[in-house]
Amino acid sequence: NAGVTQTPKFQVLKTGQSMTLQCAQDMNHEYMSWYRQDPGMGLRLIHYSVGAGITDQGEVPNGYNVSRSTTEDFPLRLLSAAPSQTSVYFCASSSSRTFAGELFFGEGSRLTVL
Amino acid sequence: GEDVEQSLFLSVREGDSSVINCTYTDSSSTYLYWYKQEPGAGLQLLTYIFSNMDMKQDQRLTVLLNKKDKHLSLRIADTQTGDSAIYFCAESIGDNYGQNFVFGPGTRLSVLP
């Protein structure tokens, strides 16, 4: 019963490095999204996708790229990491079949940029 | 833009009731939600309320919605140490099935023995 799986759980980067946070879901959900969580600011939407091949920007998209080649996977790419991107990142999925539009979250990926 | 506000901290004694408050701005939200985040974990849906309801009760949880004031509250009766967590208020925005959510900053509930 995997649900939403994120990797890695922890990562330390140097300024300017690039990396990809992986997200996979096995519930056949059409909607997937990435949030970042910062103290006192709640969750802010970075990018989202309503289906394979379709992505759109959320509230804080700068410095991040996404793609959705399959229903299952929704990777988040940091192009050139900056200390301001130090945060906890959550992937979430949902579906029109999900009761009341519930979002299912992964366990999070904690990223530190030095 | 849309905004959801809630206080950041709440401490209660074990056995007491906890009340977490939230204000939101988008009056067209279909659902309003409470999510719970335990330490080191992702968020999980705790409960929700449909926008045409005033109150919803689910075991120890009571959700009250005042649409006029755009105020949502979560009451936890007989609060236990296992209830210690961060509680997020959220509203769904947009036309589709809650695909876009706005979350509040979260209220950290500490339950003292």
mmCIF file of C-alpha atoms in Angstrom, chain A:
data_model
loop_
_atom_site.group_PDB
_atom_site.id
_atom_site.type_symbol
_atom_site.label_atom_id
_atom_site.label_comp_id
_atom_site.label_asym_id
_atom_site.label_seq_id
_atom_site.Cartn_x
_atom_site.Cartn_y
_atom_site.Cartn_z
ATOM 1 C CA ASN A 1 0.000 0.000 0.000
ATOM 2 C CA ALA A 2 2.620 2.551 -1.153
ATOM 3 C CA GLY A 3 0.463 5.608 -1.957
ATOM 4 C CA VAL A 4 2.764 8.574 -2.712
ATOM 5 C CA THR A 5 6.491 7.851 -2.537
ATOM 6 C CA GLN A 6 9.153 10.571 -2.470
ATOM 7 C CA THR A 7 12.911 10.204 -2.770
ATOM 8 C CA PRO A 8 15.304 11.168 -1.370
ATOM 9 C CA LYS A 9 14.118 11.902 2.166
ATOM 10 C CA PHE A 10 17.143 14.087 2.907
ATOM 11 C CA GLN A 11 19.565 15.937 0.628
ATOM 12 C CA VAL A 12 22.307 18.511 1.117
ATOM 13 C CA LEU A 13 23.371 20.568 -1.890
ATOM 14 C CA LYS A 14 25.863 23.325 -2.528
ATOM 15 C CA THR A 15 24.725 26.572 -4.101
ATOM 16 C CA GLY A 16 24.544 26.197 -7.879
ATOM 17 C CA GLN A 17 24.137 22.430 -7.939
ATOM 18 C CA SER A 18 21.141 20.821 -9.614
ATOM 19 C CA MET A 19 19.082 17.866 -8.499
ATOM 20 C CA THR A 20 15.773 16.096 -8.997
ATOM 21 C CA LEU A 21 13.270 15.164 -6.320
ATOM 22 C CA GLN A 22 11.350 12.088 -7.350
ATOM 23 C CA CYS A 23 7.656 11.493 -6.738
ATOM 24 C CA ALA A 24 5.631 8.440 -7.695
ATOM 25 C CA GLN A 25 2.066 7.427 -6.910
ATOM 26 C CA ASP A 26 0.369 4.100 -7.471
ATOM 27 C CA MET A 27 -3.259 5.195 -7.097
ATOM 28 C CA ASN A 28 -3.806 6.172 -10.742
ATOM 29 C CA HIS A 29 -4.475 9.764 -9.671
ATOM 30 C CA GLU A 30 -4.586 12.263 -12.500
ATOM 31 C CA TYR A 31 -3.680 15.271 -10.371
ATOM 32 C CA MET A 32 -0.221 15.694 -8.825
ATOM 33 C CA SER A 33 1.436 18.661 -7.196
ATOM 34 C CA TRP A 34 4.542 19.852 -5.389
ATOM 35 C CA TYR A 35 4.494 22.029 -2.282
ATOM 36 C CA ARG A 36 7.202 23.507 -0.140
ATOM 37 C CA GLN A 37 6.793 23.918 3.590
ATOM 38 C CA ASP A 38 8.554 26.707 5.416
ATOM 39 C CA PRO A 39 8.147 27.623 9.092
ATOM 40 C CA GLY A 40 5.228 29.971 9.719
ATOM 41 C CA MET A 41 4.238 29.971 6.051
ATOM 42 C CA GLY A 42 2.364 26.728 5.625
ATOM 43 C CA LEU A 43 2.461 24.937 2.318
ATOM 44 C CA ARG A 44 2.978 26.847 -0.886
ATOM 45 C CA LEU A 45 2.214 25.357 -4.284
ATOM 46 C CA ILE A 46 5.200 25.161 -6.648
ATOM 47 C CA HIS A 47 3.871 23.328 -9.717
ATOM 48 C CA TYR A 48 0.985 21.029 -10.458
ATOM 49 C CA SER A 49 -0.244 18.680 -13.166
ATOM 50 C CA VAL A 50 -3.756 17.606 -14.088
ATOM 51 C CA GLY A 51 -2.608 14.714 -16.256
ATOM 52 C CA ALA A 52 0.243 13.255 -18.275
ATOM 53 C CA GLY A 53 1.772 15.892 -20.520
ATOM 54 C CA ILE A 54 0.100 18.822 -18.723
ATOM 55 C CA THR A 55 1.818 20.975 -16.111
ATOM 56 C CA ASP A 56 1.233 24.450 -14.743
ATOM 57 C CA GLN A 57 2.791 26.879 -12.313
ATOM 58 C CA GLY A 58 1.673 27.424 -8.774
ATOM 59 C CA GLU A 59 2.399 30.234 -6.359
ATOM 60 C CA VAL A 60 6.227 29.885 -6.177
ATOM 61 C CA PRO A 61 7.522 28.270 -9.411
ATOM 62 C CA ASN A 62 10.778 30.192 -9.922
ATOM 63 C CA GLY A 63 13.880 28.005 -9.845
ATOM 64 C CA TYR A 64 11.943 24.764 -10.347
ATOM 65 C CA ASN A 65 10.979 22.674 -13.350
ATOM 66 C CA VAL A 66 8.560 19.774 -13.635
ATOM 67 C CA SER A 67 7.454 17.294 -16.268
ATOM 68 C CA ARG A 68 4.727 14.638 -16.350
ATOM 69 C CA SER A 69 5.509 11.959 -18.905
ATOM 70 C CA THR A 70 3.473 9.277 -17.129
ATOM 71 C CA THR A 71 0.470 9.271 -14.795
ATOM 72 C CA GLU A 72 2.583 7.783 -12.009
ATOM 73 C CA ASP A 73 5.622 10.078 -11.893
ATOM 74 C CA PHE A 74 6.042 13.800 -11.286
ATOM 75 C CA PRO A 75 9.697 14.786 -10.710
ATOM 76 C CA LEU A 76 10.693 18.234 -9.453
ATOM 77 C CA ARG A 77 13.971 19.638 -10.767
ATOM 78 C CA LEU A 78 16.046 22.316 -9.092
ATOM 79 C CA LEU A 79 18.063 23.912 -11.854
ATOM 80 C CA SER A 80 20.652 25.848 -9.830
ATOM 81 C CA ALA A 81 20.090 25.469 -6.103
ATOM 82 C CA ALA A 82 20.014 28.560 -3.889
ATOM 83 C CA PRO A 83 19.944 28.811 -0.063
ATOM 84 C CA SER A 84 16.384 30.203 -0.345
ATOM 85 C CA GLN A 85 15.333 26.773 -1.613
ATOM 86 C CA THR A 86 16.194 25.174 1.721
ATOM 87 C CA SER A 87 12.849 23.712 2.702
ATOM 88 C CA VAL A 88 10.788 20.575 3.114
ATOM 89 C CA TYR A 89 9.160 19.507 -0.131
ATOM 90 C CA PHE A 90 5.946 17.530 -0.343
ATOM 91 C CA CYS A 91 4.444 15.786 -3.319
ATOM 92 C CA ALA A 92 0.693 15.223 -3.306
ATOM 93 C CA SER A 93 -1.863 13.558 -5.544
ATOM 94 C CA SER A 94 -5.596 13.596 -5.968
ATOM 95 C CA SER A 95 -8.345 12.504 -8.300
ATOM 96 C CA SER A 96 -11.855 13.345 -9.373
ATOM 97 C CA ARG A 97 -12.715 9.989 -7.826
ATOM 98 C CA THR A 98 -11.271 11.020 -4.459
ATOM 99 C CA PHE A 99 -14.002 11.841 -1.992
ATOM 100 C CA ALA A 100 -14.147 15.559 -1.193
ATOM 101 C CA GLY A 101 -11.010 16.141 -3.249
ATOM 102 C CA GLU A 102 -8.684 14.756 -0.576
ATOM 103 C CA LEU A 103 -4.983 15.263 -1.210
ATOM 104 C CA PHE A 104 -2.663 12.339 -0.493
ATOM 105 C CA PHE A 105 0.820 13.412 0.576
ATOM 106 C CA GLY A 106 4.222 11.796 0.494
ATOM 107 C CA GLU A 107 6.409 11.828 3.589
ATOM 108 C CA GLY A 108 8.447 14.786 2.420
ATOM 109 C CA SER A 109 11.979 15.516 1.247
ATOM 110 C CA ARG A 110 14.125 17.770 3.417
ATOM 111 C CA LEU A 111 16.538 19.809 1.303
ATOM 112 C CA THR A 112 19.369 21.940 2.652
ATOM 113 C CA VAL A 113 21.280 24.253 0.309
ATOM 114 C CA LEU A 114 24.601 25.519 1.651
#
